[in-house]
Amino acid sequence: MSLENGFLKGIIPPLVTPLLGRDELDTEGLEKLVEHILAGGVHGLFVLGTTGEAPGLSYRLRQEIISRTCRQVAGRVPVVVGITDTSFAESANLARFSADSAASAVVLAPPYYFPAGQPELLEYIEHLVPELPLPLVLYNMPSHTKLVFEPDTVRKAMDIPEVIGLKDSSANMVYFHRLQLFLKERPDFTLLVGPEELLGETVLLGGHGGVCGGANLFPRLYVRLYEAAVAGDRTRVEELHELVMQISSTIYSVGHYGSSFLKGIKCALALEGICSDFMAEPFHRFNAPEKARISEYLDKFNPIINSQCC
Amino acid sequence: MSLENGFLKGIIPPLVTPLLGRDELDTEGLEKLVEHILAGGVHGLFVLGTTGEAPGLSYRLRQEIISRTCRQVAGRVPVVVGITDTSFAESANLARFSADSAASAVVLAPPYYFPAGQPELLEYIEHLVPELPLPLVLYNMPSHTKLVFEPDTVRKAMDIPEVIGLKDSSANMVYFHRLQLFLKERPDFTLLVGPEELLGETVLLGGHGGVCGGANLFPRLYVRLYEAAVAGDRTRVEELHELVMQISSTIYSVGHYGSSFLKGIKCALALEGICSDFMAEPFHRFNAPEKARISEYLDKFNPIINSQCC
Amino acid sequence: MSLENGFLKGIIPPLVTPLLGRDELDTEGLEKLVEHILAGGVHGLFVLGTTGEAPGLSYRLRQEIISRTCRQVAGRVPVVVGITDTSFAESANLARFSADSAASAVVLAPPYYFPAGQPELLEYIEHLVPELPLPLVLYNMPSHTKLVFEPDTVRKAMDIPEVIGLKDSSANMVYFHRLQLFLKERPDFTLLVGPEELLGETVLLGGHGGVCGGANLFPRLYVRLYEAAVAGDRTRVEELHELVMQISSTIYSVGHYGSSFLKGIKCALALEGICSDFMAEPFHRFNAPEKARISEYLDKFNPIINSQCC
Amino acid sequence: MSLENGFLKGIIPPLVTPLLGRDELDTEGLEKLVEHILAGGVHGLFVLGTTGEAPGLSYRLRQEIISRTCRQVAGRVPVVVGITDTSFAESANLARFSADSAASAVVLAPPYYFPAGQPELLEYIEHLVPELPLPLVLYNMPSHTKLVFEPDTVRKAMDIPEVIGLKDSSANMVYFHRLQLFLKERPDFTLLVGPEELLGETVLLGGHGGVCGGANLFPRLYVRLYEAAVAGDRTRVEELHELVMQISSTIYSVGHYGSSFLKGIKCALALEGICSDFMAEPFHRFNAPEKARISEYLDKFNPIINSQCC
């Protein structure tokens, strides 16, 4: 599916990858999850991102996810595919497979093993784009890649027409606003924010949407928040933003380490009967005590969201 | 001057420290600068912060700045004083001096040499508060202190009534919004944002104001942006926010290293005839080529700001 | 080839990967390089490490390197294979391929995308070992993986008999010596050091050898330094260590960024007529000016090394 | 006391600061501690370093420590004084006070609040030296200052004759050896290592000594290890180094956070009846359970050290 006007916007959830084992897809769960999310009115789907545990999955499995998701979505919304890798050749391989599966675009964070300099990152993009059969969205994700696409590098990459957008997961809004200054030269360029806690302000101040992990669980909440911000309805934005913050400080904050968010979302999806909560190494699913807390939180939030976001 | 209702809000510029030498105050410049800022309608003044180069100044000089500024302000707005130090005893000394000079509150970032743990930071605050004759504002400044007041630590510190607010300079808005969740228990607690690039969204989403370095130069711009955000005037917020971003990517982005912001502001103040641009080590003022660029930027922005923010 | 007594020691160079293109092996260069290194009397060979640019290469190419190198070495020394990956399943795949190619052991750094905690890293090893048909050497490489196998995690991993050693590239010798304390419980465990600048002291103080990148170029230098340290000949150690430091501060220090070491070695190998200097993204080979400097350095060091390390 | 030949070498313990309260010196403890250390045969004394908790102490107290220690040492060994500060003027003040107290040299780590660039750090040294009445030792301490004196900066600073040495506490021995290459141009320049775990190899490979915190407790152990390394007695070095490692992994490893080392040493000194274990904020002394463990360790090590290091 080609992007309409080459443009991505709105809520594009980073799809959780339902697993039965470390190298086995929960195919039934995947179907249910895709339908659950699409029913919420989202504007696209992003597979094989950080929330999708992509770097932890085998290439065989990544291909299975791409083809099954694209088939299931069947053109209802654009599907964008994460091709971030430490290997240029494997990124290009995934992009070709994505195009063959009728995906709409690919997403690339910096190759994250070697400490590349900014000119090297720019050259990486310049070399890679001609190998890609799909438009490219950059992905700034310093907490995981330990490399930043610095504003000046992004500005230079924006000279390449096939680079159509950037998703920023840094949580640093000064960075985000700095990139927004470049949009005058490229009004077709999309700026999406990663952390859902920042969706409201991003869209209020001219950003184009969000890649909200929580939209796996509560897709309609994020769609409504996006719509309120587009409409400039500040009261409604504040109200829904407050709800997002409460979810963030409960469901995503059980357990330790940087993985609480992922574990919480997967656990909640399993409790909702949508898909398995199995996680690929280096993580594992929540045990009973954490599960009980997530369950309580769901009992609290489900009625509120149902009443506020119908 | 006591804080009215114990509450700080609005635009509280972090005062630049005008210097004639590394240990000599530009007293005339200080007077002009204070009057220039107050004329812009700001709601308070923060002396001896990062923008004030406080850690680079001698204790003698810090005391001189406190007493002269308080005398000059003479109760027109609250003056808050940075007492951040690696030494508990010196922080307490500065706080006592501030109270004697009729300051309104003191501001403390984590003691920044030893890698203290979160319980140690909490205990630090608990031990320090009884030694302080003034209310305390916490200051989260990870880029310079390399320590964070983690949300859970702030929540616990909010049990202490004398801790009346927090200024966050992390630029991480997820962090900021996480703290906002705690305000229900402490409606008298102030949340201020450091980077002026984030003032608009902070206030739109319920924050109380900003400690904007740029307000040394263009105080009215930040006051107007604050007022627009309080009023929920999104169009005006977008317009003024865009201006703030343009200033940020020009005047603050000449030169290298983390000090561009400081050097740019001081250089611009000197060009405007307000105060000297001398800087204490480890920095030095801009040379002629950088000065010329700052001058061009001023020529560009002065008329725009005069027409838009009168 | 099984490890004799299950034990690795001595000089085990991390093989540079000779490339004709980003996904094409320089097969002739690989043969020459392997013979050049083995002629220097090394005690093993490590393929697909950081020096081998492994994370930047496709899986197809990684397999080709494994099988060609093992065939070329033909049991003359043990071959150990890097299987570090962000995907558990791909690490296991590479290990199975390595066993089929008659490699002797595999080497694993922490999976380096997600910020895993120490218990998660230990569990990773515990889950992976049963999937591996070869013994496992851990690889501490914080500058690239941003994760550390902390001493306590290593101590626990040493309870697994199939974990036979650790290579430390942190350059932090306090870390290294801390691990040495655990050797009493596991006298069969090998501790190897990564940075060749630390080979002398490592072996003088009881370490078992080094994975010296420079041994691609000057294998005999590192073998002689190792032998001198084993023999406790401090004068000879100091003399050869000094030579290593001079190489380190010249050949490895041309150009910018963290990649100077890799580029310098590959450039020197090309100048010596051993193999191509092509590099996979995110890097590229040196241009003429840097090449000229490397050439001068080779002219300086070749005669010294020939006379001192024959 | 002038430095003999301008040269520091050997074991120069970083003096623990005995305290009765956060701003009150344990003067009796200080006397006992100085005598205890000097009785061990050390070659100098370093006051107001990290181990001395200097950044946590008031300036009044720092002056008291300088004058009392210099008076107590009375020229028996050189006393060097830490003047590291974020304020240039305060560093100069402390240096003048040190000279008046007859100290031999001063020690400076980078000013550690602002993120200064390398040229700014070099300029800092160039500006400061003319203000100092005593020779200057640089102090590389990245874990606490978050700034590194990069090798090239050190090389340039070595052009200043008054810069007479460097203490490296990075634990990165590649860095240390890189600096050693510069000694040919400045044979009078001293390179000292911070972590005592690296004393053996440092001196075996040509370094000049160590600033060993453990020498507050067991001065003779480090003196003997230094002597063995100077003599090239590798067996004795290995034996004493092993003892140092055991102390490091027991006495310095009780408790959490980066402060275990400091707390362990102070606790042990109190148990030995030498001085108080009070600590200035942000730390506090060990409680009974940790104290009991330190006591056990002392019971274990005291007889071993007495028999091996008499």
mmCIF file with all atom_site columns, N, CA and C in Angstrom, chain A residues 68-112:
data_model
loop_
_atom_site.group_PDB
_atom_site.id
_atom_site.type_symbol
_atom_site.label_atom_id
_atom_site.label_alt_id
_atom_site.label_comp_id
_atom_site.label_asym_id
_atom_site.label_entity_id
_atom_site.label_seq_id
_atom_site.pdbx_PDB_ins_code
_atom_site.Cartn_x
_atom_site.Cartn_y
_atom_site.Cartn_z
_atom_site.occupancy
_atom_site.B_iso_or_equiv
_atom_site.pdbx_formal_charge
_atom_site.auth_seq_id
_atom_site.auth_comp_id
_atom_site.auth_asym_id
_atom_site.auth_atom_id
_atom_site.pdbx_PDB_model_num
ATOM 1   N N  . ARG A 1 68  ? 2.548  -11.759 7.774  1.00 0.00 ? 68  ARG A N  1
ATOM 2   C CA . ARG A 1 68  ? 1.241  -12.001 8.400  1.00 0.00 ? 68  ARG A CA 1
ATOM 3   C C  . ARG A 1 68  ? 0.518  -10.693 8.737  1.00 0.00 ? 68  ARG A C  1
ATOM 4   N N  . THR A 1 69  ? 1.282  -9.729  9.260  1.00 0.00 ? 69  THR A N  1
ATOM 5   C CA . THR A 1 69  ? 0.629  -8.466  9.629  1.00 0.00 ? 69  THR A CA 1
ATOM 6   C C  . THR A 1 69  ? 0.115  -7.739  8.387  1.00 0.00 ? 69  THR A C  1
ATOM 7   N N  . CYS A 1 70  ? 0.940  -7.680  7.374  1.00 0.00 ? 70  CYS A N  1
ATOM 8   C CA . CYS A 1 70  ? 0.509  -6.984  6.154  1.00 0.00 ? 70  CYS A CA 1
ATOM 9   C C  . CYS A 1 70  ? -0.743 -7.665  5.580  1.00 0.00 ? 70  CYS A C  1
ATOM 10  N N  . ARG A 1 71  ? -0.755 -8.992  5.587  1.00 0.00 ? 71  ARG A N  1
ATOM 11  C CA . ARG A 1 71  ? -1.905 -9.724  5.047  1.00 0.00 ? 71  ARG A CA 1
ATOM 12  C C  . ARG A 1 71  ? -3.150 -9.420  5.867  1.00 0.00 ? 71  ARG A C  1
ATOM 13  N N  . GLN A 1 72  ? -2.969 -9.415  7.181  1.00 0.00 ? 72  GLN A N  1
ATOM 14  C CA . GLN A 1 72  ? -4.105 -9.200  8.079  1.00 0.00 ? 72  GLN A CA 1
ATOM 15  C C  . GLN A 1 72  ? -4.646 -7.759  7.941  1.00 0.00 ? 72  GLN A C  1
ATOM 16  N N  . VAL A 1 73  ? -3.748 -6.810  7.885  1.00 0.00 ? 73  VAL A N  1
ATOM 17  C CA . VAL A 1 73  ? -4.178 -5.410  7.772  1.00 0.00 ? 73  VAL A CA 1
ATOM 18  C C  . VAL A 1 73  ? -4.822 -5.167  6.409  1.00 0.00 ? 73  VAL A C  1
ATOM 19  N N  . ALA A 1 74  ? -4.269 -5.790  5.383  1.00 0.00 ? 74  ALA A N  1
ATOM 20  C CA . ALA A 1 74  ? -4.870 -5.769  4.044  1.00 0.00 ? 74  ALA A CA 1
ATOM 21  C C  . ALA A 1 74  ? -5.215 -4.353  3.569  1.00 0.00 ? 74  ALA A C  1
ATOM 22  N N  . GLY A 1 75  ? -4.285 -3.462  3.799  1.00 0.00 ? 75  GLY A N  1
ATOM 23  C CA . GLY A 1 75  ? -4.455 -2.129  3.219  1.00 0.00 ? 75  GLY A CA 1
ATOM 24  C C  . GLY A 1 75  ? -5.399 -1.214  3.967  1.00 0.00 ? 75  GLY A C  1
ATOM 25  N N  . ARG A 1 76  ? -5.928 -1.659  5.098  1.00 0.00 ? 76  ARG A N  1
ATOM 26  C CA . ARG A 1 76  ? -6.850 -0.773  5.823  1.00 0.00 ? 76  ARG A CA 1
ATOM 27  C C  . ARG A 1 76  ? -6.141 0.473   6.363  1.00 0.00 ? 76  ARG A C  1
ATOM 28  N N  . VAL A 1 77  ? -4.886 0.277   6.804  1.00 0.00 ? 77  VAL A N  1
ATOM 29  C CA . VAL A 1 77  ? -4.028 1.405   7.204  1.00 0.00 ? 77  VAL A CA 1
ATOM 30  C C  . VAL A 1 77  ? -2.614 1.103   6.699  1.00 0.00 ? 77  VAL A C  1
ATOM 31  N N  . PRO A 1 78  ? -1.767 2.106   6.617  1.00 0.00 ? 78  PRO A N  1
ATOM 32  C CA . PRO A 1 78  ? -0.379 1.829   6.227  1.00 0.00 ? 78  PRO A CA 1
ATOM 33  C C  . PRO A 1 78  ? 0.331  0.994   7.291  1.00 0.00 ? 78  PRO A C  1
ATOM 34  N N  . VAL A 1 79  ? 1.157  0.059   6.843  1.00 0.00 ? 79  VAL A N  1
ATOM 35  C CA . VAL A 1 79  ? 2.020  -0.697  7.759  1.00 0.00 ? 79  VAL A CA 1
ATOM 36  C C  . VAL A 1 79  ? 3.460  -0.245  7.513  1.00 0.00 ? 79  VAL A C  1
ATOM 37  N N  . VAL A 1 80  ? 4.124  0.186   8.579  1.00 0.00 ? 80  VAL A N  1
ATOM 38  C CA . VAL A 1 80  ? 5.548  0.537   8.460  1.00 0.00 ? 80  VAL A CA 1
ATOM 39  C C  . VAL A 1 80  ? 6.352  -0.489  9.255  1.00 0.00 ? 80  VAL A C  1
ATOM 40  N N  . VAL A 1 81  ? 7.546  -0.797  8.752  1.00 0.00 ? 81  VAL A N  1
ATOM 41  C CA . VAL A 1 81  ? 8.314  -1.920  9.287  1.00 0.00 ? 81  VAL A CA 1
ATOM 42  C C  . VAL A 1 81  ? 9.675  -1.464  9.779  1.00 0.00 ? 81  VAL A C  1
ATOM 43  N N  . GLY A 1 82  ? 10.015 -1.848  10.997 1.00 0.00 ? 82  GLY A N  1
ATOM 44  C CA . GLY A 1 82  ? 11.342 -1.543  11.535 1.00 0.00 ? 82  GLY A CA 1
ATOM 45  C C  . GLY A 1 82  ? 12.400 -2.411  10.894 1.00 0.00 ? 82  GLY A C  1
ATOM 46  N N  . ILE A 1 83  ? 13.424 -1.787  10.348 1.00 0.00 ? 83  ILE A N  1
ATOM 47  C CA . ILE A 1 83  ? 14.524 -2.535  9.724  1.00 0.00 ? 83  ILE A CA 1
ATOM 48  C C  . ILE A 1 83  ? 15.846 -2.214  10.415 1.00 0.00 ? 83  ILE A C  1
ATOM 49  N N  . THR A 1 84  ? 15.763 -1.603  11.582 1.00 0.00 ? 84  THR A N  1
ATOM 50  C CA . THR A 1 84  ? 16.973 -1.268  12.335 1.00 0.00 ? 84  THR A CA 1
ATOM 51  C C  . THR A 1 84  ? 17.808 -2.514  12.562 1.00 0.00 ? 84  THR A C  1
ATOM 52  N N  . ASP A 1 85  ? 19.075 -2.391  12.323 1.00 0.00 ? 85  ASP A N  1
ATOM 53  C CA . ASP A 1 85  ? 19.972 -3.529  12.496 1.00 0.00 ? 85  ASP A CA 1
ATOM 54  C C  . ASP A 1 85  ? 21.383 -2.999  12.620 1.00 0.00 ? 85  ASP A C  1
ATOM 55  N N  . THR A 1 86  ? 22.292 -3.829  13.092 1.00 0.00 ? 86  THR A N  1
ATOM 56  C CA . THR A 1 86  ? 23.693 -3.421  13.087 1.00 0.00 ? 86  THR A CA 1
ATOM 57  C C  . THR A 1 86  ? 24.304 -3.688  11.713 1.00 0.00 ? 86  THR A C  1
ATOM 58  N N  . SER A 1 87  ? 23.625 -4.503  10.906 1.00 0.00 ? 87  SER A N  1
ATOM 59  C CA . SER A 1 87  ? 24.142 -4.861  9.596  1.00 0.00 ? 87  SER A CA 1
ATOM 60  C C  . SER A 1 87  ? 23.348 -4.175  8.489  1.00 0.00 ? 87  SER A C  1
ATOM 61  N N  . PHE A 1 88  ? 24.051 -3.380  7.714  1.00 0.00 ? 88  PHE A N  1
ATOM 62  C CA . PHE A 1 88  ? 23.474 -2.691  6.565  1.00 0.00 ? 88  PHE A CA 1
ATOM 63  C C  . PHE A 1 88  ? 22.762 -3.695  5.656  1.00 0.00 ? 88  PHE A C  1
ATOM 64  N N  . ALA A 1 89  ? 23.429 -4.796  5.357  1.00 0.00 ? 89  ALA A N  1
ATOM 65  C CA . ALA A 1 89  ? 22.875 -5.776  4.415  1.00 0.00 ? 89  ALA A CA 1
ATOM 66  C C  . ALA A 1 89  ? 21.574 -6.376  4.948  1.00 0.00 ? 89  ALA A C  1
ATOM 67  N N  . GLU A 1 90  ? 21.510 -6.636  6.242  1.00 0.00 ? 90  GLU A N  1
ATOM 68  C CA . GLU A 1 90  ? 20.279 -7.220  6.796  1.00 0.00 ? 90  GLU A CA 1
ATOM 69  C C  . GLU A 1 90  ? 19.145 -6.200  6.818  1.00 0.00 ? 90  GLU A C  1
ATOM 70  N N  . SER A 1 91  ? 19.469 -4.930  7.046  1.00 0.00 ? 91  SER A N  1
ATOM 71  C CA . SER A 1 91  ? 18.437 -3.887  6.963  1.00 0.00 ? 91  SER A CA 1
ATOM 72  C C  . SER A 1 91  ? 17.862 -3.843  5.548  1.00 0.00 ? 91  SER A C  1
ATOM 73  N N  . ALA A 1 92  ? 18.738 -3.885  4.560  1.00 0.00 ? 92  ALA A N  1
ATOM 74  C CA . ALA A 1 92  ? 18.277 -3.845  3.170  1.00 0.00 ? 92  ALA A CA 1
ATOM 75  C C  . ALA A 1 92  ? 17.440 -5.089  2.861  1.00 0.00 ? 92  ALA A C  1
ATOM 76  N N  . ASN A 1 93  ? 17.874 -6.245  3.352  1.00 0.00 ? 93  ASN A N  1
ATOM 77  C CA . ASN A 1 93  ? 17.093 -7.488  3.146  1.00 0.00 ? 93  ASN A CA 1
ATOM 78  C C  . ASN A 1 93  ? 15.677 -7.343  3.701  1.00 0.00 ? 93  ASN A C  1
ATOM 79  N N  . LEU A 1 94  ? 15.586 -6.822  4.919  1.00 0.00 ? 94  LEU A N  1
ATOM 80  C CA . LEU A 1 94  ? 14.259 -6.670  5.547  1.00 0.00 ? 94  LEU A CA 1
ATOM 81  C C  . LEU A 1 94  ? 13.396 -5.674  4.773  1.00 0.00 ? 94  LEU A C  1
ATOM 82  N N  . ALA A 1 95  ? 14.019 -4.654  4.231  1.00 0.00 ? 95  ALA A N  1
ATOM 83  C CA . ALA A 1 95  ? 13.261 -3.657  3.477  1.00 0.00 ? 95  ALA A CA 1
ATOM 84  C C  . ALA A 1 95  ? 12.688 -4.287  2.199  1.00 0.00 ? 95  ALA A C  1
ATOM 85  N N  . ARG A 1 96  ? 13.495 -5.091  1.527  1.00 0.00 ? 96  ARG A N  1
ATOM 86  C CA . ARG A 1 96  ? 12.996 -5.741  0.314  1.00 0.00 ? 96  ARG A CA 1
ATOM 87  C C  . ARG A 1 96  ? 11.846 -6.679  0.647  1.00 0.00 ? 96  ARG A C  1
ATOM 88  N N  . PHE A 1 97  ? 12.002 -7.421  1.728  1.00 0.00 ? 97  PHE A N  1
ATOM 89  C CA . PHE A 1 97  ? 10.916 -8.316  2.132  1.00 0.00 ? 97  PHE A CA 1
ATOM 90  C C  . PHE A 1 97  ? 9.657  -7.523  2.479  1.00 0.00 ? 97  PHE A C  1
ATOM 91  N N  . SER A 1 98  ? 9.838  -6.373  3.108  1.00 0.00 ? 98  SER A N  1
ATOM 92  C CA . SER A 1 98  ? 8.693  -5.530  3.479  1.00 0.00 ? 98  SER A CA 1
ATOM 93  C C  . SER A 1 98  ? 7.955  -5.042  2.233  1.00 0.00 ? 98  SER A C  1
ATOM 94  N N  . ALA A 1 99  ? 8.715  -4.627  1.228  1.00 0.00 ? 99  ALA A N  1
ATOM 95  C CA . ALA A 1 99  ? 8.092  -4.146  -0.005 1.00 0.00 ? 99  ALA A CA 1
ATOM 96  C C  . ALA A 1 99  ? 7.312  -5.294  -0.663 1.00 0.00 ? 99  ALA A C  1
ATOM 97  N N  . ASP A 1 100 ? 7.896  -6.480  -0.674 1.00 0.00 ? 100 ASP A N  1
ATOM 98  C CA . ASP A 1 100 ? 7.224  -7.633  -1.275 1.00 0.00 ? 100 ASP A CA 1
ATOM 99  C C  . ASP A 1 100 ? 5.945  -7.971  -0.517 1.00 0.00 ? 100 ASP A C  1
ATOM 100 N N  . SER A 1 101 ? 5.905  -7.616  0.755  1.00 0.00 ? 101 SER A N  1
ATOM 101 C CA . SER A 1 101 ? 4.716  -7.897  1.563  1.00 0.00 ? 101 SER A CA 1
ATOM 102 C C  . SER A 1 101 ? 3.719  -6.745  1.535  1.00 0.00 ? 101 SER A C  1
ATOM 103 N N  . ALA A 1 102 ? 4.031  -5.723  0.701  1.00 0.00 ? 102 ALA A N  1
ATOM 104 C CA . ALA A 1 102 ? 3.114  -4.586  0.538  1.00 0.00 ? 102 ALA A CA 1
ATOM 105 C C  . ALA A 1 102 ? 3.063  -3.652  1.751  1.00 0.00 ? 102 ALA A C  1
ATOM 106 N N  . ALA A 1 103 ? 4.179  -3.570  2.467  1.00 0.00 ? 103 ALA A N  1
ATOM 107 C CA . ALA A 1 103 ? 4.264  -2.563  3.525  1.00 0.00 ? 103 ALA A CA 1
ATOM 108 C C  . ALA A 1 103 ? 4.389  -1.178  2.886  1.00 0.00 ? 103 ALA A C  1
ATOM 109 N N  . SER A 1 104 ? 4.197  -0.136  3.681  1.00 0.00 ? 104 SER A N  1
ATOM 110 C CA . SER A 1 104 ? 4.155  1.222   3.138  1.00 0.00 ? 104 SER A CA 1
ATOM 111 C C  . SER A 1 104 ? 5.459  2.000   3.294  1.00 0.00 ? 104 SER A C  1
ATOM 112 N N  . ALA A 1 105 ? 6.230  1.673   4.330  1.00 0.00 ? 105 ALA A N  1
ATOM 113 C CA . ALA A 1 105 ? 7.478  2.394   4.585  1.00 0.00 ? 105 ALA A CA 1
ATOM 114 C C  . ALA A 1 105 ? 8.311  1.562   5.553  1.00 0.00 ? 105 ALA A C  1
ATOM 115 N N  . VAL A 1 106 ? 9.578  1.955   5.696  1.00 0.00 ? 106 VAL A N  1
ATOM 116 C CA . VAL A 1 106 ? 10.438 1.288   6.673  1.00 0.00 ? 106 VAL A CA 1
ATOM 117 C C  . VAL A 1 106 ? 10.998 2.310   7.643  1.00 0.00 ? 106 VAL A C  1
ATOM 118 N N  . VAL A 1 107 ? 11.424 1.815   8.791  1.00 0.00 ? 107 VAL A N  1
ATOM 119 C CA . VAL A 1 107 ? 11.859 2.682   9.898  1.00 0.00 ? 107 VAL A CA 1
ATOM 120 C C  . VAL A 1 107 ? 13.249 2.243   10.330 1.00 0.00 ? 107 VAL A C  1
ATOM 121 N N  . LEU A 1 108 ? 14.151 3.199   10.489 1.00 0.00 ? 108 LEU A N  1
ATOM 122 C CA . LEU A 1 108 ? 15.543 2.858   10.795 1.00 0.00 ? 108 LEU A CA 1
ATOM 123 C C  . LEU A 1 108 ? 16.116 3.714   11.911 1.00 0.00 ? 108 LEU A C  1
ATOM 124 N N  . ALA A 1 109 ? 16.545 3.070   12.987 1.00 0.00 ? 109 ALA A N  1
ATOM 125 C CA . ALA A 1 109 ? 17.354 3.742   14.011 1.00 0.00 ? 109 ALA A CA 1
ATOM 126 C C  . ALA A 1 109 ? 18.830 3.581   13.625 1.00 0.00 ? 109 ALA A C  1
ATOM 127 N N  . PRO A 1 110 ? 19.729 4.328   14.237 1.00 0.00 ? 110 PRO A N  1
ATOM 128 C CA . PRO A 1 110 ? 21.150 4.178   13.909 1.00 0.00 ? 110 PRO A CA 1
ATOM 129 C C  . PRO A 1 110 ? 21.621 2.746   14.157 1.00 0.00 ? 110 PRO A C  1
ATOM 130 N N  . PRO A 1 111 ? 22.535 2.255   13.331 1.00 0.00 ? 111 PRO A N  1
ATOM 131 C CA . PRO A 1 111 ? 23.135 0.938   13.594 1.00 0.00 ? 111 PRO A CA 1
ATOM 132 C C  . PRO A 1 111 ? 23.846 1.047   14.931 1.00 0.00 ? 111 PRO A C  1
ATOM 133 N N  . TYR A 1 112 ? 23.552 0.140   15.852 1.00 0.00 ? 112 TYR A N  1
ATOM 134 C CA . TYR A 1 112 ? 23.784 0.457   17.256 1.00 0.00 ? 112 TYR A CA 1
ATOM 135 C C  . TYR A 1 112 ? 24.885 -0.313  17.954 1.00 0.00 ? 112 TYR A C  1
#
